Amino acid sequence: MGKPHPVELRQRVVDHVAEGNTQRSAAVRFKVSVKFVNDMVTLMKATGGLVPKVQSNGGGHGKLFPLKDWIGRRIAEKRDMTAAGLASEIAATHGMAVHRGSVWRLLRELGLTHKKRPAGRRAEAPRGRRPAPHLDQPAPALHGQHADADRVY
């Protein structure tokens, strides 16, 4: 959502119309839409102020919000549960069909991640890599040069 116009602009628009000018002339002068001017005049008449409404959904509402504590306890009991598994368990126990994406959003809100392994095991080297070369082996030739080209005799 975009930001609301500043209260100062809103006040200047309403004052311009209150001086006897038309709403269209106010819109042209302040480079806003006629609907904005109309809305500001209506808002001033209805509430006596021009403060914009808060722009947010407020949070704390949604299908899974009532189950937030239950989900937290369930994850604590079974740490390796997947989002899809948790969604199917919610459907079975609470009779509520939810998508795994909705479960992920709630888990993220609870501060949980998708990493199942302990933190110490995540940094392991990948398996199947060839071992590091031994120091007694000659270095490979570089771009057509002989391997012994840089040796001093």
GROMACS .gro file of C-alpha atoms in nm, residues 38-148:
model
  111
   38ASN     CA    1  -1.392   1.505  -0.210
   39ASP     CA    2  -1.281   1.243   0.043
   40MET     CA    3  -1.095   1.503   0.252
   41VAL     CA    4  -1.393   1.741   0.258
   42THR     CA    5  -1.622   1.452   0.356
   43LEU     CA    6  -1.376   1.333   0.623
   44MET     CA    7  -1.352   1.680   0.772
   45LYS     CA    8  -1.731   1.712   0.790
   46ALA     CA    9  -1.775   1.365   0.938
   47THR     CA   10  -1.494   1.354   1.195
   48GLY     CA   11  -1.369   1.709   1.230
   49GLY     CA   12  -1.013   1.593   1.160
   50LEU     CA   13  -0.791   1.485   0.872
   51VAL     CA   14  -0.570   1.222   1.034
   52PRO     CA   15  -0.533   0.920   0.800
   53LYS     CA   16  -0.646   0.576   0.911
   54VAL     CA   17  -0.381   0.328   1.021
   55GLN     CA   18  -0.276   0.111   0.727
   56SER     CA   19  -0.223  -0.242   0.851
   57ASN     CA   20  -0.410  -0.564   0.889
   58GLY     CA   21  -0.353  -0.554   1.264
   59GLY     CA   22  -0.217  -0.907   1.279
   60GLY     CA   23  -0.337  -1.160   1.531
   61HIS     CA   24  -0.612  -1.286   1.311
   62GLY     CA   25  -0.612  -1.566   1.070
   63LYS     CA   26  -0.715  -1.921   1.048
   64LEU     CA   27  -0.422  -2.059   1.248
   65PHE     CA   28  -0.398  -1.789   1.515
   66PRO     CA   29  -0.623  -1.974   1.766
   67LEU     CA   30  -0.399  -2.283   1.725
   68LYS     CA   31  -0.071  -2.096   1.776
   69ASP     CA   32  -0.003  -2.241   2.123
   70TRP     CA   33  -0.107  -2.591   2.017
   71ILE     CA   34   0.125  -2.579   1.715
   72GLY     CA   35   0.413  -2.457   1.931
   73ARG     CA   36   0.362  -2.745   2.174
   74ARG     CA   37   0.326  -2.997   1.890
   75ILE     CA   38   0.652  -2.886   1.729
   76ALA     CA   39   0.825  -2.908   2.069
   77GLU     CA   40   0.701  -3.267   2.103
   78LYS     CA   41   0.798  -3.376   1.753
   79ARG     CA   42   1.086  -3.165   1.620
   80ASP     CA   43   1.116  -3.337   1.280
   81MET     CA   44   0.756  -3.271   1.171
   82THR     CA   45   0.719  -3.118   0.824
   83ALA     CA   46   0.484  -2.834   0.737
   84ALA     CA   47   0.277  -3.067   0.520
   85GLY     CA   48   0.259  -3.321   0.802
   86LEU     CA   49   0.155  -3.052   1.046
   87ALA     CA   50  -0.112  -2.928   0.804
   88SER     CA   51  -0.256  -3.278   0.771
   89GLU     CA   52  -0.247  -3.322   1.149
   90ILE     CA   53  -0.435  -2.994   1.196
   91ALA     CA   54  -0.696  -3.117   0.949
   92ALA     CA   55  -0.729  -3.448   1.133
   93THR     CA   56  -0.743  -3.315   1.489
   94HIS     CA   57  -0.912  -2.977   1.445
   95GLY     CA   58  -1.110  -3.032   1.124
   96MET     CA   59  -0.948  -2.730   0.961
   97ALA     CA   60  -0.807  -2.752   0.608
   98VAL     CA   61  -0.491  -2.538   0.582
   99HIS     CA   62  -0.215  -2.508   0.325
  100ARG     CA   63   0.142  -2.583   0.425
  101GLY     CA   64   0.235  -2.225   0.327
  102SER     CA   65   0.004  -2.096   0.598
  103VAL     CA   66   0.173  -2.330   0.843
  104TRP     CA   67   0.514  -2.197   0.734
  105ARG     CA   68   0.408  -1.837   0.796
  106LEU     CA   69   0.296  -1.925   1.148
  107LEU     CA   70   0.614  -2.124   1.216
  108ARG     CA   71   0.823  -1.828   1.100
  109GLU     CA   72   0.622  -1.604   1.334
  110LEU     CA   73   0.703  -1.846   1.618
  111GLY     CA   74   1.073  -1.814   1.531
  112LEU     CA   75   1.113  -2.168   1.399
  113THR     CA   76   1.315  -2.254   1.091
  114HIS     CA   77   1.313  -2.546   0.851
  115LYS     CA   78   1.655  -2.674   0.960
  116LYS     CA   79   1.611  -3.016   1.116
  117ARG     CA   80   1.974  -3.100   1.188
  118PRO     CA   81   2.150  -2.954   1.492
  119ALA     CA   82   2.358  -2.642   1.423
  120GLY     CA   83   2.692  -2.825   1.461
  121ARG     CA   84   2.619  -3.072   1.181
  122ARG     CA   85   2.516  -2.813   0.920
  123ALA     CA   86   2.873  -2.708   0.853
  124GLU     CA   87   3.001  -3.053   0.759
  125ALA     CA   88   3.205  -3.087   0.443
  126PRO     CA   89   3.017  -3.244   0.154
  127ARG     CA   90   3.081  -3.614   0.108
  128GLY     CA   91   3.242  -3.762  -0.200
  129ARG     CA   92   3.507  -3.496  -0.257
  130ARG     CA   93   3.848  -3.603  -0.360
  131PRO     CA   94   4.115  -3.575  -0.088
  132ALA     CA   95   4.359  -3.286  -0.076
  133PRO     CA   96   4.683  -3.349  -0.269
  134HIS     CA   97   4.989  -3.466  -0.078
  135LEU     CA   98   5.285  -3.233  -0.050
  136ASP     CA   99   5.523  -3.483  -0.210
  137GLN     CA  100   5.323  -3.485  -0.536
  138PRO     CA  101   5.426  -3.233  -0.805
  139ALA     CA  102   5.186  -2.949  -0.875
  140PRO     CA  103   4.994  -2.976  -1.205
  141ALA     CA  104   5.119  -2.784  -1.506
  142LEU     CA  105   4.967  -2.439  -1.556
  143HIS     CA  106   4.833  -2.353  -1.903
  144GLY     CA  107   5.082  -2.545  -2.107
  145GLN     CA  108   5.386  -2.475  -1.888
  146HIS     CA  109   5.598  -2.757  -1.766
  147ALA     CA  110   5.550  -2.841  -1.400
  148ASP     CA  111   5.917  -2.773  -1.325
   0.00000   0.00000   0.00000
